[in-house]
Coordinates of C-alpha atoms and ligand atoms in Angstrom, one line a residue:
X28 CA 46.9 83.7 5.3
X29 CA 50.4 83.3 3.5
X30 CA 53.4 84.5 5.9
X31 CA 56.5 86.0 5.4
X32 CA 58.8 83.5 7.9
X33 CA 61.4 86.1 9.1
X34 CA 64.9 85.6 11.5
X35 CA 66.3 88.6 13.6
X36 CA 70.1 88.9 13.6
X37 CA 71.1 91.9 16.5
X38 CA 68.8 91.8 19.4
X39 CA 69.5 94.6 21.3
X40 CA 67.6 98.4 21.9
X41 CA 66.5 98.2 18.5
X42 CA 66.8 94.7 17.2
X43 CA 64.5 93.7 20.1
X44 CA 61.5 95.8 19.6
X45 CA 61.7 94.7 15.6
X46 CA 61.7 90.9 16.7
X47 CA 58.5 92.6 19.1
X48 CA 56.4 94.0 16.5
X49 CA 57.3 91.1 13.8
X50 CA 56.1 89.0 16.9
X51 CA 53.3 90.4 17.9
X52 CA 52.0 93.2 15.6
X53 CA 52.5 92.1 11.9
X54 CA 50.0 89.1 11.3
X55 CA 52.0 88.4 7.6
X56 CA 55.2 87.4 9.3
X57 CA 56.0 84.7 11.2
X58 CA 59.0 85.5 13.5
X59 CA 60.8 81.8 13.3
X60 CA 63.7 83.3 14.6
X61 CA 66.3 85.0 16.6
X62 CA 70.1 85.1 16.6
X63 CA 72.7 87.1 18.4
X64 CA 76.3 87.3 19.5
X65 CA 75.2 87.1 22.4
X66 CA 73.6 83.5 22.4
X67 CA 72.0 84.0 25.8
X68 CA 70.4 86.6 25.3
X69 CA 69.4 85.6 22.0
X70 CA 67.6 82.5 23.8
X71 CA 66.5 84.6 26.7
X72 CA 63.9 87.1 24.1
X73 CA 63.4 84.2 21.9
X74 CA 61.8 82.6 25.3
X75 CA 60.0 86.2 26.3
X76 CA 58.6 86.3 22.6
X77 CA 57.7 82.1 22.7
X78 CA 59.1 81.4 19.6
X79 CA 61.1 78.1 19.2
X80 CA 64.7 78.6 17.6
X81 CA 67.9 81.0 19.0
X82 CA 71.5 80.8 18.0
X83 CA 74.7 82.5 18.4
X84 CA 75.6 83.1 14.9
X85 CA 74.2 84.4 11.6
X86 CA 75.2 81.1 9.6
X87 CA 73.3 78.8 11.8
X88 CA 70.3 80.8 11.9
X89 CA 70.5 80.9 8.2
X90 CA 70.7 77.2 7.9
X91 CA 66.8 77.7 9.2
X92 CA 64.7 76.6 6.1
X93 CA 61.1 78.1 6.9
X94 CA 63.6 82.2 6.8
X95 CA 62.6 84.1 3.8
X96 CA 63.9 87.2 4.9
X97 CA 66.2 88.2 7.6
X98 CA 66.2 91.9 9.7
X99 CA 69.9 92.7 10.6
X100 CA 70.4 95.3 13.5
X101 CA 73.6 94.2 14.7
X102 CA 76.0 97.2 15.6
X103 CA 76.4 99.6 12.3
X104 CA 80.2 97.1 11.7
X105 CA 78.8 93.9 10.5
X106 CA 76.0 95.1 8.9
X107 CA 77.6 95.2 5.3
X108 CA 79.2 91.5 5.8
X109 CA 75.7 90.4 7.2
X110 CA 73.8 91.4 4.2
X111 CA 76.7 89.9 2.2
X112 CA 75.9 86.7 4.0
X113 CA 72.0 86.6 3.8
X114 CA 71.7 87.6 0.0
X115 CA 74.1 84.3 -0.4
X116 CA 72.0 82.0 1.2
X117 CA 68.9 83.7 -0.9
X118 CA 67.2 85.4 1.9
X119 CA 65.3 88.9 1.6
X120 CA 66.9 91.5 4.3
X121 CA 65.6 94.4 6.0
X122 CA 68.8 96.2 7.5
X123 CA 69.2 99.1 9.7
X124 CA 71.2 101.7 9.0
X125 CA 73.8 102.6 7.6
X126 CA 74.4 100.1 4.9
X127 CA 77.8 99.9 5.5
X128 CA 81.2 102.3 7.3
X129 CA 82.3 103.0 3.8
X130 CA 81.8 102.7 0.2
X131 CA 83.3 99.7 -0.9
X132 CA 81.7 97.4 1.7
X133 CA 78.6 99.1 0.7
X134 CA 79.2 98.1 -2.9
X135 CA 80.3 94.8 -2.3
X136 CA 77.5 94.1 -0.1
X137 CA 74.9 95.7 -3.1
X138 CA 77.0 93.4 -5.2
X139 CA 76.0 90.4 -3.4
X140 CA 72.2 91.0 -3.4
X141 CA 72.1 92.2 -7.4
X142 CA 74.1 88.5 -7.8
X143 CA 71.3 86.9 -5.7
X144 CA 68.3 88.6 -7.1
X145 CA 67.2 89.1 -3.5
X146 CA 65.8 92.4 -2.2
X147 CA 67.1 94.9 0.2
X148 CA 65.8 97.7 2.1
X149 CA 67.4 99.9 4.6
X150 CA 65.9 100.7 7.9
X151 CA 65.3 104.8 7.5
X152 CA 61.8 104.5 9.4
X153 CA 61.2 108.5 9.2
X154 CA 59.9 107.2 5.6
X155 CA 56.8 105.6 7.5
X156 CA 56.6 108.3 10.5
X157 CA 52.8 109.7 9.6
X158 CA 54.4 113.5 9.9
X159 CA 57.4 113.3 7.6
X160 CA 55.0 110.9 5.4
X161 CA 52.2 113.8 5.6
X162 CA 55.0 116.5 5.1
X163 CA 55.9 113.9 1.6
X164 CA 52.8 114.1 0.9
X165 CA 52.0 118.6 0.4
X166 CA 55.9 118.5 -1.0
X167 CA 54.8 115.9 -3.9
X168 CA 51.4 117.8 -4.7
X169 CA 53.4 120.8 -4.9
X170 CA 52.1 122.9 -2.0
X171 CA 55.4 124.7 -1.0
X172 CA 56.1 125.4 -4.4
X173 CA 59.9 124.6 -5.6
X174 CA 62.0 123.4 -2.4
X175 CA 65.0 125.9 -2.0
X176 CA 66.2 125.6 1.4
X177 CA 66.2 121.8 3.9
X178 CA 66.8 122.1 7.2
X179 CA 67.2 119.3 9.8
X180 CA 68.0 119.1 13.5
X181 CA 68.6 115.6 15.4
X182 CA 69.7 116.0 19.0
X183 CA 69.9 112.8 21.0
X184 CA 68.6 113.2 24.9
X185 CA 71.1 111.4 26.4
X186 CA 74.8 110.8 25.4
X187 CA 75.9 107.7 24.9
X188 CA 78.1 105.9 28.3
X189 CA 82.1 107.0 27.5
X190 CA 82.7 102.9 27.5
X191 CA 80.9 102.3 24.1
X192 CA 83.4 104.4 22.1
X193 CA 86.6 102.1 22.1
X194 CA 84.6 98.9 20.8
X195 CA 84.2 101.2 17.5
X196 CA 81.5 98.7 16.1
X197 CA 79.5 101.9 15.6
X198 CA 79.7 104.5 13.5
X199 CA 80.7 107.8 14.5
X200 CA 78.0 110.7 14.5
X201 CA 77.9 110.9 11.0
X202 CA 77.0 107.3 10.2
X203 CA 75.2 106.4 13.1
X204 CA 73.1 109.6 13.7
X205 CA 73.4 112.1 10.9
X206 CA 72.2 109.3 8.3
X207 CA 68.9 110.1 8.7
X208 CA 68.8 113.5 7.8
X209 CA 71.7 112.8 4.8
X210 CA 68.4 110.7 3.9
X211 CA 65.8 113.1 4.8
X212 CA 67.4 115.7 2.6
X213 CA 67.5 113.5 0.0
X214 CA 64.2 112.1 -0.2
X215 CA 62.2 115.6 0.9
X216 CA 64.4 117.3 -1.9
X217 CA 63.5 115.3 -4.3
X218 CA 67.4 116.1 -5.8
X219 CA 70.9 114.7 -5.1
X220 CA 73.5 116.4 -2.8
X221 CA 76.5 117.1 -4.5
X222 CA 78.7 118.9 -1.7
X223 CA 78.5 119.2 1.8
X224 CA 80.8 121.3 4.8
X225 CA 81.3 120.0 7.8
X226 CA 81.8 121.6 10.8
X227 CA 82.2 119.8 14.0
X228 CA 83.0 120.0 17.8
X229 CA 84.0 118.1 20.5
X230 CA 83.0 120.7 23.2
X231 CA 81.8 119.3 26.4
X232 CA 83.7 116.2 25.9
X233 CA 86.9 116.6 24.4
X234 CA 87.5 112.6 25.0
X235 CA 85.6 111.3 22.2
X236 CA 88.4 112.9 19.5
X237 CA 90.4 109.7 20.7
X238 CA 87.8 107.4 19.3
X239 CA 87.6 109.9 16.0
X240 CA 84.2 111.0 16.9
X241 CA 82.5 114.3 17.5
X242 CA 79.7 115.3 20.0
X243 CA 77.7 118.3 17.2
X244 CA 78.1 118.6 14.0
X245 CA 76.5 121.3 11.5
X246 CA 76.7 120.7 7.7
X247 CA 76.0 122.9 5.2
X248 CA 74.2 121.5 1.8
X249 CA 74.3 121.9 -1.7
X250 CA 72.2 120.5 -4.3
X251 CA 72.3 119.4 -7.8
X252 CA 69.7 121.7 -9.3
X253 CA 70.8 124.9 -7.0
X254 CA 69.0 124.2 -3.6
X255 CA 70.8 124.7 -0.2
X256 CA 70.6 123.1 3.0
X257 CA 71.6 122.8 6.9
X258 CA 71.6 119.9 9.2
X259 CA 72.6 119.9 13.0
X260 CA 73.7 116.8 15.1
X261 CA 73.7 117.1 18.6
X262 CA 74.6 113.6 21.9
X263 CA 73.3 115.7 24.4
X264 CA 70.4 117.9 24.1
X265 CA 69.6 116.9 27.9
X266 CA 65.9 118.3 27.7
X267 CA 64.3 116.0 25.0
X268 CA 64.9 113.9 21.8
X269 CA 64.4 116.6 19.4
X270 CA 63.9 115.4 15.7
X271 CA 62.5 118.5 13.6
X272 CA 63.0 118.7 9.7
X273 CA 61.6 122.2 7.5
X274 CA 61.3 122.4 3.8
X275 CA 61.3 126.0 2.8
X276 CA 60.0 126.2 -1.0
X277 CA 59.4 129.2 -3.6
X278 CA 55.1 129.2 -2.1
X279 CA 55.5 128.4 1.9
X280 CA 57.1 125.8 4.2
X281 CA 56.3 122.6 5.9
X282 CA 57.6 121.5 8.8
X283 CA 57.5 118.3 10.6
X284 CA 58.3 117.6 14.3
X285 CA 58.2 119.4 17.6
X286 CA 59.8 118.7 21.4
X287 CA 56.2 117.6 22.7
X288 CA 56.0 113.3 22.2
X289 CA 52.2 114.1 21.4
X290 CA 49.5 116.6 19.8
X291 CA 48.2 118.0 23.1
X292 CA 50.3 120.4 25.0
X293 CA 50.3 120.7 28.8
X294 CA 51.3 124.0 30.3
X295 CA 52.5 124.5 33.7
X296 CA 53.4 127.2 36.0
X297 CA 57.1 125.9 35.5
X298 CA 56.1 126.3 32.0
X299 CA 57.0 123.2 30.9
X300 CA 55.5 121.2 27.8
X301 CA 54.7 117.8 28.3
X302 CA 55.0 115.2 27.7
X303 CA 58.6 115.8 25.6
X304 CA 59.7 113.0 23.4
X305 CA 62.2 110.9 25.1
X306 CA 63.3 108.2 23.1
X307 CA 63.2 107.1 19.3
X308 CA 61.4 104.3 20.4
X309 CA 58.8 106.2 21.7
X310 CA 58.8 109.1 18.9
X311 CA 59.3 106.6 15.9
X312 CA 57.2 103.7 17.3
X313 CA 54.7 104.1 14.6
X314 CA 57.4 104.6 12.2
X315 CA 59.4 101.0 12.8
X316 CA 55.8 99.2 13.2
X317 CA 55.0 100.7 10.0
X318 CA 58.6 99.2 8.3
X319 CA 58.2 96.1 9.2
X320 CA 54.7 95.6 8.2
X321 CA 55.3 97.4 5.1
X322 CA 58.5 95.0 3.9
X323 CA 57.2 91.7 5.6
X324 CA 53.9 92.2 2.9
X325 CA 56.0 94.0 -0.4
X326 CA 58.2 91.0 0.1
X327 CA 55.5 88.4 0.5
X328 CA 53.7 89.2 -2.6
X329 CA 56.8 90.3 -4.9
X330 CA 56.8 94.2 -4.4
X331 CA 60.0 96.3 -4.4
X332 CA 60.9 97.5 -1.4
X333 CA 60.4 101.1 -0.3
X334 CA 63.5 102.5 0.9
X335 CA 66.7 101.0 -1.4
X336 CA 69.9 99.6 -0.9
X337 CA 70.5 102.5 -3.7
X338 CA 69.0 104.7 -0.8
X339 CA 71.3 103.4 1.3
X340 CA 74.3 103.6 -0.6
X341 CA 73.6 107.6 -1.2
X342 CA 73.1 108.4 2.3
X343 CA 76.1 106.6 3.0
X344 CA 78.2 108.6 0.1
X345 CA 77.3 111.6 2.3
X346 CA 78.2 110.7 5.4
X347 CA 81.7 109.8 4.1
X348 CA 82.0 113.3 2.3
X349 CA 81.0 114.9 5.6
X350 CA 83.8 113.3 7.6
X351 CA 85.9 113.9 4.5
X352 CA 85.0 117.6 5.2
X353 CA 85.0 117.0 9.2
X354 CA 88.7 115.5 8.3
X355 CA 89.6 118.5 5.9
X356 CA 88.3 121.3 7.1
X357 CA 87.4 122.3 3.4
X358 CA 84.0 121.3 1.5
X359 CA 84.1 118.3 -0.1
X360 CA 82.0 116.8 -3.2
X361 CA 79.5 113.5 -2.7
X362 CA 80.4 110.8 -4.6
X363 CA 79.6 107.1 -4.9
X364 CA 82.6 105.6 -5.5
X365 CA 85.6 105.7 -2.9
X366 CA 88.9 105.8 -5.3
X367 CA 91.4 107.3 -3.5
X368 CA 89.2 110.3 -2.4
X369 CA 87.7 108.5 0.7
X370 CA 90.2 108.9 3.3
X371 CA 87.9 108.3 6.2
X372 CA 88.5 105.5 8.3
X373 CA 84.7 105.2 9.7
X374 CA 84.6 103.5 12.9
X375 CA 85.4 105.2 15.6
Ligands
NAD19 N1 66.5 103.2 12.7 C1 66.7 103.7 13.9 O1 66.1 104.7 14.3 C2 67.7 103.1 14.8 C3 67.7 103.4 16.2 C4 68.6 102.7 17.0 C5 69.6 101.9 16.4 N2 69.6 101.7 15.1 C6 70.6 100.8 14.5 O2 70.3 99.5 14.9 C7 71.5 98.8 15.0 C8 71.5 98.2 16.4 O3 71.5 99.2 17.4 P1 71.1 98.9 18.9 O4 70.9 100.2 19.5 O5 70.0 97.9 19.0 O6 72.5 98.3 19.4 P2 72.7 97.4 20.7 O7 74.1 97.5 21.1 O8 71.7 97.7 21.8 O9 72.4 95.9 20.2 C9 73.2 95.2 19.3 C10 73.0 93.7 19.4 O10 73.7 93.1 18.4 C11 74.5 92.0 18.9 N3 75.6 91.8 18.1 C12 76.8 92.4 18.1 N4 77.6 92.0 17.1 C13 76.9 91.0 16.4 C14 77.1 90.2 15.3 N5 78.3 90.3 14.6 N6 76.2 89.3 15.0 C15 75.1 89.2 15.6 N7 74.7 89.9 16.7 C16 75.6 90.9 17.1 C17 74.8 92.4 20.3 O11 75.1 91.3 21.2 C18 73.5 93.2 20.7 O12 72.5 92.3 21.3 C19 72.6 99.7 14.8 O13 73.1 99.6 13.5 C20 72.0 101.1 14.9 O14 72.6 102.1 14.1 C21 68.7 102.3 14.3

């Protein structure tokens, strides 16, 4: 069987359980292998995962001759100068998200791969997650009619330690959480975004306005052909990790996602649901399996990727006018290219 031979740059929460699955779960890829900041622990998971070759750097690992393709989940930062890097040396990427902290590093890292003629996806898995995927599905054949109004929640369970702010190598809420449903409402639309309001707080923990960052968010929508929409980010829902998206069209709605992890609901005298979705490595783990598989094969035998850089680079345009917005306190209009009107400084 032909195989896709594949490096991991960024093994950390997420970068780990990719190098897992490419390991152990994708018979088309051949995870040759890992690289990190963090050479230890690079050579550490390369050792749990018995494959050969670790490093402490992107350039060494791209000095590897048997990598094809290379998955970067570094911190949101480097991803943009990572990509830049790979599409030199010829290699296919799969990144995370977002593509980049702000529009010209995302162009100048699409740049790179056009000029390489290497292909690029970005890692938003809810493309692969079998409920947004079935939602796709009734949108597409036209079951709810013409979409008029998205809606989208995303509430992490737990917030994120106070120490991880000041490194800024993430993005704030926007970039790092809000993405996906900037992408959702793209891609369930079916239709661009062309202005968004942002309205945010720091309630509950007033010290994160020092790192430029918010704890919720709401922003209001407005599409291209005349559709509205809604999204809510939330650090500390406490209860659950509560991902839930509705399309409401012109003949009925569909909606994707509930608080309970599974199908079957237990219910208790303290009238608890369980089990309740925890994690997105538990809620998505079909969903990043699913990535991999999909881009290890479409690269192998000369397929176009399924989710863009393009996709990437639009999501991004929206997170920017958000914090525009956020920044403002006025709407603001999406737009792709940064000329003077993007004023947002991105990390945190
Ligand atoms: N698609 C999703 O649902 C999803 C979920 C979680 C995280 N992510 C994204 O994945 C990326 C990684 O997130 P995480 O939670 O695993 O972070 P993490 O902090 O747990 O891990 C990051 C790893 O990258 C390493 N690193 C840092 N700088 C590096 C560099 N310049 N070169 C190489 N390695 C470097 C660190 O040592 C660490 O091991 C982020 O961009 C995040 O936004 C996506």
């Amino acid at each position: 069987m032909a195989k896709l031979g594949i490096g991991v740059l960024g093994v950390g929460e997420m970068g780990k359980r990719h190098a897992e699955n490419l390991r152990r779960l994708v018979p088309e890829a051949r995870l040759v292998a890992i690289a990190d900041v963090a050479a230890d622990r690079a050579r550490h998971i390369a050792a749990e995962l018995e494959i050969e070759q670790s490093f402490g750097s992107l350039p060494e690992m791209l000095a590897c001759k048997d990598i094809q393709a290379v998955l970067i989940s570094t911190p949101d930062k480097f991803h943009a100068e990572a990509i830049r890097a790979a599409a030199v040396a010829g290699k296919d990427i799969l990144c995370e998200k977002p593509l980049a902290l702000n529009l010209p590093d995302a162009h100048a890292a699409l740049a790179a791969v056009a000029r390489a003629g290497v292909r690029l996806q970005i890692g938003f898995m809810r493309h692969y997650d079998p409920a947004y995927v079935a939602a796709m599905k009734r949108i597409e054949a036209g079951e709810i009619g013409e979409p008029v109004i998205f809606k989208s929640i995303g509430r992490d369970k737990d917030v994120p330690p106070l120490a991880a702010y000041p490194s800024g190598v993430n993005g704030m809420l926007f970039y790092n959480n809000t993405i996906h449903d900037f992408d959702l409402a793209r891609w369930l639309m079916r239709d661009e975004i062309s202005e968004v309001h942002a309205y945010t707080t720091v309630a509950i923990r007033p010290e994160v306005a020092e790192y430029s960052d918010v704890v919720a968010s709401v922003v209001n929508l407005k599409y291209g052909r005349g559709a509205i929409g809604n999204i809510e980010s939330y650090v500390q829902a406490v209860y659950a990790y509560d991902v839930r998206t509705e399309v409401l069209g012109s003949k009925g709605s569909v909606f994707i996602g509930s608080v309970a992890q599974t199908a079957t609901a237990f219910l208790h005298a303290s009238g608890r649901v369980q089990p309740l979705a925890d994690h997105f490595l538990t809620r998505f783990a079909d969903a990043y399996l699913a990535e991999v598989r999909d881009f290890v094969h479409n690269m192998l035998y000369d397929k176009p990727p399924l989710v863009t850089g393009e996709d990437g680079l639009k999501a991004l345009a929206i997170a920017v006018a958000a914090e525009n917005s956020h920044l403002q306190g006025r709407a603001r209009e999406v737009t792709l290219q940064a000329a003077g009107e993007q004023i947002a400084t991105h990390a945190h």
